[in-house]
PDB file of C-alpha atoms in Angstrom:
ATOM      1  CA  UNK A   1     -19.920  11.545   8.480  1.00 49.00           C
ATOM      2  CA  UNK A   2     -21.722   9.699   5.728  1.00 48.00           C
ATOM      3  CA  UNK A   3     -22.070   5.928   5.944  1.00 46.00           C
ATOM      4  CA  UNK A   4     -22.674   4.170   2.662  1.00 47.00           C
ATOM      5  CA  UNK A   5     -22.261   0.738   1.164  1.00 46.00           C
ATOM      6  CA  UNK A   6     -20.636  -0.457  -1.992  1.00 50.00           C
ATOM      7  CA  UNK A   7     -21.252  -3.907  -3.367  1.00 45.00           C
ATOM      8  CA  UNK A   8     -20.369  -6.116  -6.245  1.00 42.00           C
ATOM      9  CA  UNK A   9     -20.318  -9.870  -6.757  1.00 44.00           C
ATOM     10  CA  UNK A  10     -17.817 -10.513  -3.978  1.00 45.00           C
ATOM     11  CA  UNK A  11     -17.812  -7.455  -1.728  1.00 54.00           C
ATOM     12  CA  UNK A  12     -20.332  -6.022   0.694  1.00 75.00           C
ATOM     13  CA  UNK A  13     -19.014  -3.926   3.541  1.00 85.00           C
ATOM     14  CA  UNK A  14     -19.754  -0.724   5.404  1.00 88.00           C
ATOM     15  CA  UNK A  15     -17.905   2.399   4.337  1.00 91.00           C
ATOM     16  CA  UNK A  16     -17.552   5.367   6.652  1.00 93.00           C
ATOM     17  CA  UNK A  17     -17.031   8.387   4.437  1.00 92.00           C
ATOM     18  CA  UNK A  18     -15.728  11.763   5.593  1.00 93.00           C
ATOM     19  CA  UNK A  19     -14.979  15.069   3.900  1.00 91.00           C
ATOM     20  CA  UNK A  20     -11.836  15.633   5.996  1.00 91.00           C
ATOM     21  CA  UNK A  21     -10.005  13.473   8.526  1.00 92.00           C
ATOM     22  CA  UNK A  22      -6.732  13.825  10.313  1.00 89.00           C
ATOM     23  CA  UNK A  23      -5.935  10.222   9.307  1.00 90.00           C
ATOM     24  CA  UNK A  24      -8.045   7.328   8.030  1.00 94.00           C
ATOM     25  CA  UNK A  25      -5.793   4.939   9.982  1.00 94.00           C
ATOM     26  CA  UNK A  26      -6.528   6.684  13.273  1.00 93.00           C
ATOM     27  CA  UNK A  27     -10.260   6.887  12.566  1.00 94.00           C
ATOM     28  CA  UNK A  28     -10.355   3.182  11.674  1.00 95.00           C
ATOM     29  CA  UNK A  29      -8.970   2.295  15.109  1.00 94.00           C
ATOM     30  CA  UNK A  30     -11.498   4.600  16.767  1.00 94.00           C
ATOM     31  CA  UNK A  31     -14.397   3.099  14.838  1.00 94.00           C
ATOM     32  CA  UNK A  32     -13.321  -0.437  15.680  1.00 93.00           C
ATOM     33  CA  UNK A  33     -13.362   0.418  19.374  1.00 91.00           C
ATOM     34  CA  UNK A  34     -16.782   2.042  18.974  1.00 91.00           C
ATOM     35  CA  UNK A  35     -18.561  -0.199  16.454  1.00 87.00           C
ATOM     36  CA  UNK A  36     -16.850  -3.569  16.912  1.00 86.00           C
ATOM     37  CA  UNK A  37     -17.062  -4.442  13.220  1.00 90.00           C
ATOM     38  CA  UNK A  38     -14.831  -7.130  11.744  1.00 91.00           C
ATOM     39  CA  UNK A  39     -14.605  -5.570   8.288  1.00 93.00           C
ATOM     40  CA  UNK A  40     -15.098  -1.997   7.154  1.00 94.00           C
ATOM     41  CA  UNK A  41     -13.566   0.888   5.230  1.00 95.00           C
ATOM     42  CA  UNK A  42     -12.819   4.473   6.248  1.00 96.00           C
ATOM     43  CA  UNK A  43     -12.678   6.849   3.281  1.00 95.00           C
ATOM     44  CA  UNK A  44     -11.716  10.524   3.399  1.00 94.00           C
ATOM     45  CA  UNK A  45     -11.851  13.029   0.577  1.00 92.00           C
ATOM     46  CA  UNK A  46      -8.952  14.806   2.245  1.00 91.00           C
ATOM     47  CA  UNK A  47      -6.556  14.118   5.127  1.00 84.00           C
ATOM     48  CA  UNK A  48      -5.231  16.927   7.278  1.00 79.00           C
ATOM     49  CA  UNK A  49      -2.541  14.786   8.870  1.00 63.00           C
ATOM     50  CA  UNK A  50      -2.181  11.672   6.743  1.00 53.00           C
ATOM     51  CA  UNK A  51       0.556   9.302   7.861  1.00 53.00           C
ATOM     52  CA  UNK A  52       3.074   7.310   5.915  1.00 49.00           C
ATOM     53  CA  UNK A  53       5.710   4.954   7.223  1.00 51.00           C
ATOM     54  CA  UNK A  54       7.746   6.038  10.272  1.00 48.00           C
ATOM     55  CA  UNK A  55       5.097   8.632  11.117  1.00 48.00           C
ATOM     56  CA  UNK A  56       5.990  10.737   8.087  1.00 55.00           C
ATOM     57  CA  UNK A  57       3.282  13.020   6.797  1.00 54.00           C
ATOM     58  CA  UNK A  58       1.397  11.883   3.697  1.00 53.00           C
ATOM     59  CA  UNK A  59       0.189  14.848   1.706  1.00 62.00           C
ATOM     60  CA  UNK A  60      -3.480  14.187   0.998  1.00 76.00           C
ATOM     61  CA  UNK A  61      -5.206  17.012  -0.903  1.00 82.00           C
ATOM     62  CA  UNK A  62      -8.625  16.681  -2.485  1.00 87.00           C
ATOM     63  CA  UNK A  63      -8.713  14.611  -5.630  1.00 92.00           C
ATOM     64  CA  UNK A  64      -6.786  11.644  -4.285  1.00 95.00           C
ATOM     65  CA  UNK A  65      -8.272   8.422  -2.954  1.00 97.00           C
ATOM     66  CA  UNK A  66      -7.444   7.886   0.733  1.00 96.00           C
ATOM     67  CA  UNK A  67      -8.876   4.926   2.590  1.00 96.00           C
ATOM     68  CA  UNK A  68      -8.132   2.406   5.302  1.00 97.00           C
ATOM     69  CA  UNK A  69      -9.391  -1.158   5.168  1.00 97.00           C
ATOM     70  CA  UNK A  70      -9.905  -2.816   8.553  1.00 96.00           C
ATOM     71  CA  UNK A  71     -10.211  -6.570   8.901  1.00 91.00           C
ATOM     72  CA  UNK A  72      -9.804  -9.280  11.533  1.00 88.00           C
ATOM     73  CA  UNK A  73      -8.918 -12.964  11.686  1.00 75.00           C
ATOM     74  CA  UNK A  74      -5.840 -13.142   9.510  1.00 79.00           C
ATOM     75  CA  UNK A  75      -4.506 -16.109  11.399  1.00 74.00           C
ATOM     76  CA  UNK A  76      -0.887 -17.072  11.917  1.00 77.00           C
ATOM     77  CA  UNK A  77       1.046 -15.347   9.129  1.00 85.00           C
ATOM     78  CA  UNK A  78       4.821 -15.867   8.946  1.00 84.00           C
ATOM     79  CA  UNK A  79       5.237 -12.089   8.788  1.00 89.00           C
ATOM     80  CA  UNK A  80       2.948  -9.035   8.837  1.00 89.00           C
ATOM     81  CA  UNK A  81       5.086  -7.673   5.971  1.00 92.00           C
ATOM     82  CA  UNK A  82       3.196 -10.004   3.641  1.00 95.00           C
ATOM     83  CA  UNK A  83       0.078  -7.865   4.076  1.00 96.00           C
ATOM     84  CA  UNK A  84       1.742  -4.795   2.551  1.00 96.00           C
ATOM     85  CA  UNK A  85       3.198  -6.816  -0.321  1.00 97.00           C
ATOM     86  CA  UNK A  86      -0.171  -8.419  -1.078  1.00 97.00           C
ATOM     87  CA  UNK A  87      -1.861  -5.017  -1.051  1.00 98.00           C
ATOM     88  CA  UNK A  88       0.803  -3.656  -3.386  1.00 98.00           C
ATOM     89  CA  UNK A  89       0.226  -6.440  -5.914  1.00 98.00           C
ATOM     90  CA  UNK A  90      -3.526  -5.840  -5.638  1.00 98.00           C
ATOM     91  CA  UNK A  91      -3.281  -2.114  -6.407  1.00 98.00           C
ATOM     92  CA  UNK A  92      -0.927  -2.810  -9.310  1.00 98.00           C
ATOM     93  CA  UNK A  93      -3.561  -5.192 -10.697  1.00 98.00           C
ATOM     94  CA  UNK A  94      -6.287  -2.566 -10.207  1.00 98.00           C
ATOM     95  CA  UNK A  95      -4.360   0.020 -12.232  1.00 98.00           C
ATOM     96  CA  UNK A  96      -4.029  -2.423 -15.113  1.00 98.00           C
ATOM     97  CA  UNK A  97      -7.582  -3.738 -14.839  1.00 97.00           C
ATOM     98  CA  UNK A  98      -9.317  -0.353 -14.738  1.00 97.00           C
ATOM     99  CA  UNK A  99      -7.010   1.913 -16.703  1.00 98.00           C
ATOM    100  CA  UNK A 100      -4.485  -0.274 -18.559  1.00 98.00           C
ATOM    101  CA  UNK A 101      -1.698   1.436 -16.602  1.00 98.00           C
ATOM    102  CA  UNK A 102       1.347  -0.834 -16.181  1.00 97.00           C
ATOM    103  CA  UNK A 103       2.885  -0.253 -12.757  1.00 97.00           C
ATOM    104  CA  UNK A 104       5.944  -1.444 -10.892  1.00 97.00           C
ATOM    105  CA  UNK A 105       6.481  -2.056  -7.184  1.00 98.00           C
ATOM    106  CA  UNK A 106       9.053  -0.514  -4.893  1.00 97.00           C
ATOM    107  CA  UNK A 107       9.769  -2.496  -1.752  1.00 97.00           C
ATOM    108  CA  UNK A 108       8.143  -2.395   0.699  1.00 94.00           C
ATOM    109  CA  UNK A 109       5.047  -0.297   0.038  1.00 93.00           C
ATOM    110  CA  UNK A 110       5.033   1.943  -3.051  1.00 96.00           C
ATOM    111  CA  UNK A 111       3.417   1.558  -6.472  1.00 98.00           C
ATOM    112  CA  UNK A 112       5.271   3.370  -9.247  1.00 97.00           C
ATOM    113  CA  UNK A 113       4.524   4.427 -12.800  1.00 97.00           C
ATOM    114  CA  UNK A 114       7.624   5.191 -14.859  1.00 95.00           C
ATOM    115  CA  UNK A 115       9.522   5.357 -11.543  1.00 93.00           C
ATOM    116  CA  UNK A 116       7.211   8.024 -10.101  1.00 95.00           C
ATOM    117  CA  UNK A 117       5.049   7.388  -7.054  1.00 95.00           C
ATOM    118  CA  UNK A 118       1.411   6.690  -7.823  1.00 97.00           C
ATOM    119  CA  UNK A 119       0.361   5.039  -4.569  1.00 96.00           C
ATOM    120  CA  UNK A 120       1.611   4.424  -1.047  1.00 94.00           C
ATOM    121  CA  UNK A 121       0.559   1.786   1.472  1.00 96.00           C
ATOM    122  CA  UNK A 122       0.763   1.717   5.266  1.00 94.00           C
ATOM    123  CA  UNK A 123      -0.124  -1.526   7.061  1.00 94.00           C
ATOM    124  CA  UNK A 124      -0.531  -1.693  10.826  1.00 93.00           C
ATOM    125  CA  UNK A 125      -1.294  -4.882  12.748  1.00 92.00           C
ATOM    126  CA  UNK A 126      -2.245  -5.926  16.267  1.00 88.00           C
ATOM    127  CA  UNK A 127      -1.211  -9.411  17.358  1.00 83.00           C
ATOM    128  CA  UNK A 128      -2.514 -11.811  19.976  1.00 77.00           C
ATOM    129  CA  UNK A 129       0.187 -14.354  20.716  1.00 72.00           C
ATOM    130  CA  UNK A 130       1.351 -15.802  17.407  1.00 72.00           C
ATOM    131  CA  UNK A 131      -1.773 -14.712  15.545  1.00 81.00           C
ATOM    132  CA  UNK A 132      -2.640 -11.352  14.030  1.00 85.00           C
ATOM    133  CA  UNK A 133      -5.831 -10.143  15.705  1.00 86.00           C
ATOM    134  CA  UNK A 134      -6.537  -7.396  13.183  1.00 91.00           C
ATOM    135  CA  UNK A 135      -4.905  -5.292  10.522  1.00 94.00           C
ATOM    136  CA  UNK A 136      -5.501  -1.847   9.068  1.00 96.00           C
ATOM    137  CA  UNK A 137      -4.259  -1.282   5.534  1.00 97.00           C
ATOM    138  CA  UNK A 138      -4.071   2.377   4.624  1.00 96.00           C
ATOM    139  CA  UNK A 139      -3.868   3.209   0.926  1.00 97.00           C
ATOM    140  CA  UNK A 140      -3.351   6.568  -0.719  1.00 95.00           C
ATOM    141  CA  UNK A 141      -3.657   6.815  -4.500  1.00 97.00           C
ATOM    142  CA  UNK A 142      -2.863   9.924  -6.524  1.00 96.00           C
ATOM    143  CA  UNK A 143      -6.040   9.626  -8.557  1.00 97.00           C
ATOM    144  CA  UNK A 144      -7.338  13.062  -9.547  1.00 97.00           C
ATOM    145  CA  UNK A 145      -4.708  14.863  -7.490  1.00 91.00           C
ATOM    146  CA  UNK A 146      -3.456  18.288  -8.556  1.00 89.00           C
ATOM    147  CA  UNK A 147       0.264  17.667  -8.159  1.00 86.00           C
ATOM    148  CA  UNK A 148       1.054  21.371  -8.447  1.00 81.00           C
ATOM    149  CA  UNK A 149      -0.411  21.796  -4.979  1.00 75.00           C
ATOM    150  CA  UNK A 150       2.133  19.442  -3.408  1.00 76.00           C
ATOM    151  CA  UNK A 151       5.509  20.547  -2.034  1.00 76.00           C
ATOM    152  CA  UNK A 152       8.054  20.833  -4.847  1.00 73.00           C
ATOM    153  CA  UNK A 153      10.219  17.909  -3.795  1.00 71.00           C
ATOM    154  CA  UNK A 154       7.215  15.609  -3.579  1.00 80.00           C
ATOM    155  CA  UNK A 155       5.514  16.773  -6.764  1.00 77.00           C
ATOM    156  CA  UNK A 156       8.631  16.012  -8.823  1.00 85.00           C
ATOM    157  CA  UNK A 157       8.607  12.388  -7.666  1.00 89.00           C
ATOM    158  CA  UNK A 158       4.844  11.810  -7.909  1.00 93.00           C
ATOM    159  CA  UNK A 159       2.349  11.183 -10.675  1.00 95.00           C
ATOM    160  CA  UNK A 160      -1.451  11.020 -10.737  1.00 96.00           C
ATOM    161  CA  UNK A 161      -3.813   8.746 -12.651  1.00 98.00           C
ATOM    162  CA  UNK A 162      -5.499  11.743 -14.282  1.00 96.00           C
ATOM    163  CA  UNK A 163      -2.131  12.905 -15.676  1.00 95.00           C
ATOM    164  CA  UNK A 164      -1.513   9.509 -17.237  1.00 97.00           C
ATOM    165  CA  UNK A 165      -4.997   9.210 -18.758  1.00 98.00           C
ATOM    166  CA  UNK A 166      -5.592  12.930 -19.404  1.00 97.00           C
ATOM    167  CA  UNK A 167      -8.940  12.631 -17.655  1.00 97.00           C
ATOM    168  CA  UNK A 168     -10.327  12.284 -14.155  1.00 97.00           C
ATOM    169  CA  UNK A 169     -11.473   8.914 -12.833  1.00 97.00           C
ATOM    170  CA  UNK A 170     -14.463   7.822 -10.764  1.00 96.00           C
ATOM    171  CA  UNK A 171     -13.225   7.496  -7.174  1.00 96.00           C
ATOM    172  CA  UNK A 172     -16.124   5.246  -6.105  1.00 93.00           C
ATOM    173  CA  UNK A 173     -15.332   2.738  -8.837  1.00 94.00           C
ATOM    174  CA  UNK A 174     -11.652   2.875  -7.941  1.00 96.00           C
ATOM    175  CA  UNK A 175     -12.427   2.373  -4.238  1.00 96.00           C
ATOM    176  CA  UNK A 176     -14.760  -0.583  -4.842  1.00 94.00           C
ATOM    177  CA  UNK A 177     -12.310  -2.309  -7.162  1.00 95.00           C
ATOM    178  CA  UNK A 178      -9.352  -1.652  -4.869  1.00 97.00           C
ATOM    179  CA  UNK A 179     -11.165  -3.060  -1.827  1.00 95.00           C
ATOM    180  CA  UNK A 180     -12.178  -6.170  -3.753  1.00 94.00           C
ATOM    181  CA  UNK A 181      -8.667  -6.846  -5.046  1.00 96.00           C
ATOM    182  CA  UNK A 182      -6.920  -6.131  -1.730  1.00 96.00           C
ATOM    183  CA  UNK A 183      -9.265  -8.395   0.215  1.00 93.00           C
ATOM    184  CA  UNK A 184      -8.848 -11.148  -2.358  1.00 93.00           C
ATOM    185  CA  UNK A 185      -5.068 -10.935  -2.302  1.00 95.00           C
ATOM    186  CA  UNK A 186      -4.859 -10.849   1.477  1.00 94.00           C
ATOM    187  CA  UNK A 187      -7.253 -13.787   1.841  1.00 91.00           C
ATOM    188  CA  UNK A 188      -4.817 -15.858  -0.218  1.00 93.00           C
ATOM    189  CA  UNK A 189      -2.139 -15.388   2.456  1.00 93.00           C
ATOM    190  CA  UNK A 190      -3.957 -17.974   4.598  1.00 90.00           C
ATOM    191  CA  UNK A 191      -2.357 -20.814   2.603  1.00 92.00           C
ATOM    192  CA  UNK A 192       1.253 -21.672   1.830  1.00 93.00           C
ATOM    193  CA  UNK A 193       0.430 -21.742  -1.875  1.00 95.00           C
ATOM    194  CA  UNK A 194      -1.205 -18.320  -1.674  1.00 95.00           C
ATOM    195  CA  UNK A 195       1.803 -16.827   0.083  1.00 95.00           C
ATOM    196  CA  UNK A 196       4.198 -18.287  -2.474  1.00 96.00           C
ATOM    197  CA  UNK A 197       2.086 -16.931  -5.343  1.00 97.00           C
ATOM    198  CA  UNK A 198       1.954 -13.480  -3.744  1.00 96.00           C
ATOM    199  CA  UNK A 199       5.734 -13.330  -3.347  1.00 97.00           C
ATOM    200  CA  UNK A 200       6.260 -14.581  -6.912  1.00 98.00           C
ATOM    201  CA  UNK A 201       3.869 -11.972  -8.320  1.00 98.00           C
ATOM    202  CA  UNK A 202       5.477  -9.239  -6.254  1.00 98.00           C
ATOM    203  CA  UNK A 203       9.013 -10.148  -7.339  1.00 98.00           C
ATOM    204  CA  UNK A 204       8.003 -10.223 -10.988  1.00 97.00           C
ATOM    205  CA  UNK A 205       7.020  -6.551 -10.855  1.00 97.00           C
ATOM    206  CA  UNK A 206       9.450  -5.272  -8.197  1.00 97.00           C
ATOM    207  CA  UNK A 207      11.717  -2.518  -9.487  1.00 96.00           C
ATOM    208  CA  UNK A 208      13.847  -2.762  -6.341  1.00 97.00           C
ATOM    209  CA  UNK A 209      15.223  -6.175  -7.271  1.00 97.00           C
ATOM    210  CA  UNK A 210      18.474  -6.122  -9.228  1.00 95.00           C
ATOM    211  CA  UNK A 211      18.927  -2.471  -8.274  1.00 95.00           C
ATOM    212  CA  UNK A 212      21.825  -0.882  -6.471  1.00 96.00           C
ATOM    213  CA  UNK A 213      20.165   0.652  -3.426  1.00 96.00           C
ATOM    214  CA  UNK A 214      20.626   2.678  -0.290  1.00 96.00           C
ATOM    215  CA  UNK A 215      18.327   1.599   2.530  1.00 96.00           C
ATOM    216  CA  UNK A 216      17.767   3.996   5.394  1.00 94.00           C
ATOM    217  CA  UNK A 217      17.116   2.161   8.645  1.00 92.00           C
ATOM    218  CA  UNK A 218      16.082   3.333  12.108  1.00 86.00           C
ATOM    219  CA  UNK A 219      19.757   3.745  12.879  1.00 85.00           C
ATOM    220  CA  UNK A 220      22.069   4.407   9.970  1.00 90.00           C
ATOM    221  CA  UNK A 221      21.904   3.160   6.426  1.00 94.00           C
ATOM    222  CA  UNK A 222      23.217   0.342   4.256  1.00 95.00           C
ATOM    223  CA  UNK A 223      24.031   0.155   0.573  1.00 95.00           C
ATOM    224  CA  UNK A 224      24.326  -2.763  -1.791  1.00 96.00           C
ATOM    225  CA  UNK A 225      22.472  -4.754  -4.435  1.00 96.00           C
ATOM    226  CA  UNK A 226      18.903  -5.835  -3.704  1.00 97.00           C
ATOM    227  CA  UNK A 227      18.657  -9.316  -5.175  1.00 97.00           C
ATOM    228  CA  UNK A 228      15.737 -11.215  -3.644  1.00 98.00           C
ATOM    229  CA  UNK A 229      12.660 -11.168  -1.397  1.00 98.00           C
ATOM    230  CA  UNK A 230      12.156 -13.937   1.141  1.00 97.00           C
ATOM    231  CA  UNK A 231       8.999 -15.933   1.731  1.00 95.00           C
ATOM    232  CA  UNK A 232       8.281 -13.639   4.689  1.00 95.00           C
ATOM    233  CA  UNK A 233       8.554 -10.512   2.532  1.00 96.00           C
ATOM    234  CA  UNK A 234      12.011  -9.371   3.687  1.00 97.00           C
ATOM    235  CA  UNK A 235      14.446  -7.769   1.248  1.00 97.00           C
ATOM    236  CA  UNK A 236      17.850  -9.387   0.727  1.00 98.00           C
ATOM    237  CA  UNK A 237      20.664  -6.922   0.069  1.00 98.00           C
ATOM    238  CA  UNK A 238      24.221  -7.952  -0.790  1.00 97.00           C
ATOM    239  CA  UNK A 239      26.768  -5.491   0.600  1.00 95.00           C
ATOM    240  CA  UNK A 240      30.551  -5.695   0.063  1.00 92.00           C
ATOM    241  CA  UNK A 241      30.850  -7.482   3.429  1.00 92.00           C
ATOM    242  CA  UNK A 242      27.676  -9.523   3.915  1.00 96.00           C
ATOM    243  CA  UNK A 243      24.119 -10.313   2.890  1.00 97.00           C
ATOM    244  CA  UNK A 244      21.504  -8.473   4.932  1.00 96.00           C
ATOM    245  CA  UNK A 245      17.890  -9.485   5.520  1.00 97.00           C
ATOM    246  CA  UNK A 246      15.832  -6.313   5.899  1.00 96.00           C
ATOM    247  CA  UNK A 247      12.278  -6.285   7.180  1.00 93.00           C
ATOM    248  CA  UNK A 248      11.866  -2.512   7.069  1.00 90.00           C
ATOM    249  CA  UNK A 249      13.590   0.551   5.674  1.00 91.00           C
ATOM    250  CA  UNK A 250      13.311   3.377   3.175  1.00 92.00           C
ATOM    251  CA  UNK A 251      14.801   2.410  -0.172  1.00 94.00           C
ATOM    252  CA  UNK A 252      16.514   4.700  -2.656  1.00 93.00           C
ATOM    253  CA  UNK A 253      17.125   3.191  -6.099  1.00 92.00           C
ATOM    254  CA  UNK A 254      20.496   4.174  -7.526  1.00 87.00           C
ATOM    255  CA  UNK A 255      20.781   2.098 -10.681  1.00 70.00           C
ATOM    256  CA  UNK A 256      19.661  -1.209 -12.102  1.00 66.00           C
ATOM    257  CA  UNK A 257      21.907  -4.003 -13.261  1.00 58.00           C
TER     258      UNK A 257
END
C-alpha cells in the first residue's frame, strides 16, 4: 500500500493507493474501522472483485480510475439517493472541465457519452437515527481502459475517455479533480437551496427523463414513461395504470419522446 496526498486550493486529504484490491468500497470500510479518519480516498489501479449496484461485478482492468471517497457528517438528508445524483453531476462536470466531453446522466448512477457507459457510481451509507453517519461513494471511470479486454456484452455498451480523445489521460489529475467536484457537490446537499440546485442540474442532463423505459426491480419489472425526478432523487414513471415513485432499479432506455 502506498499512502500519498493530493492537494489543490480546496482539497487536502489522505489517499490510500493500491495496485490491486478486491473492492475499494470494502477497503474503505476496513480503513475507517482501523484509522478512524473522517475523510479519505481509497484508490486502486485494478479491482479483482469490483462491485456495482445489487452486488453485480464491476469489471475493473488496469487503465481505469477506481476509487472510493469516504466522508462523515452529512447530516439529515431527505434521501441517501441524493448523494449518488450529486456525484453523477460532479463527474459530468469533470468530464467537461478537463476534456470538453459532453456527458449525459442515466438514473440513478451512470454517466454516459453518446449513450455508452463512461462511468458508474455506487453509494453506500450508514445511518444513525435520522442522520447519515457516513457515506462511501465508489466511482469507476473508463479512463485509459482497453475495452477489448472486457466481456463482449459490456464492451459494446462502454466507452473510455482515451477513445474519445485519442490519447491517454493523467489519472492523478482526474482523481484530484473528481474528488474536489464530488465533495463540493455533496457539501451543497446540506441546504434546501443546494438540494434543489442539484436536482435541477441532474434533470437538465438526464437522458432517462422523457424516455420510454423498463425498470428492473428486486421483484419483477415495470415499464412506462420516465417523466420527472423528485426532490428526494426518486424517479417518477407513468405506466398505463398508475404513476410509480421508484427509489431504486435498473433502467433500460427504449426510446425518447
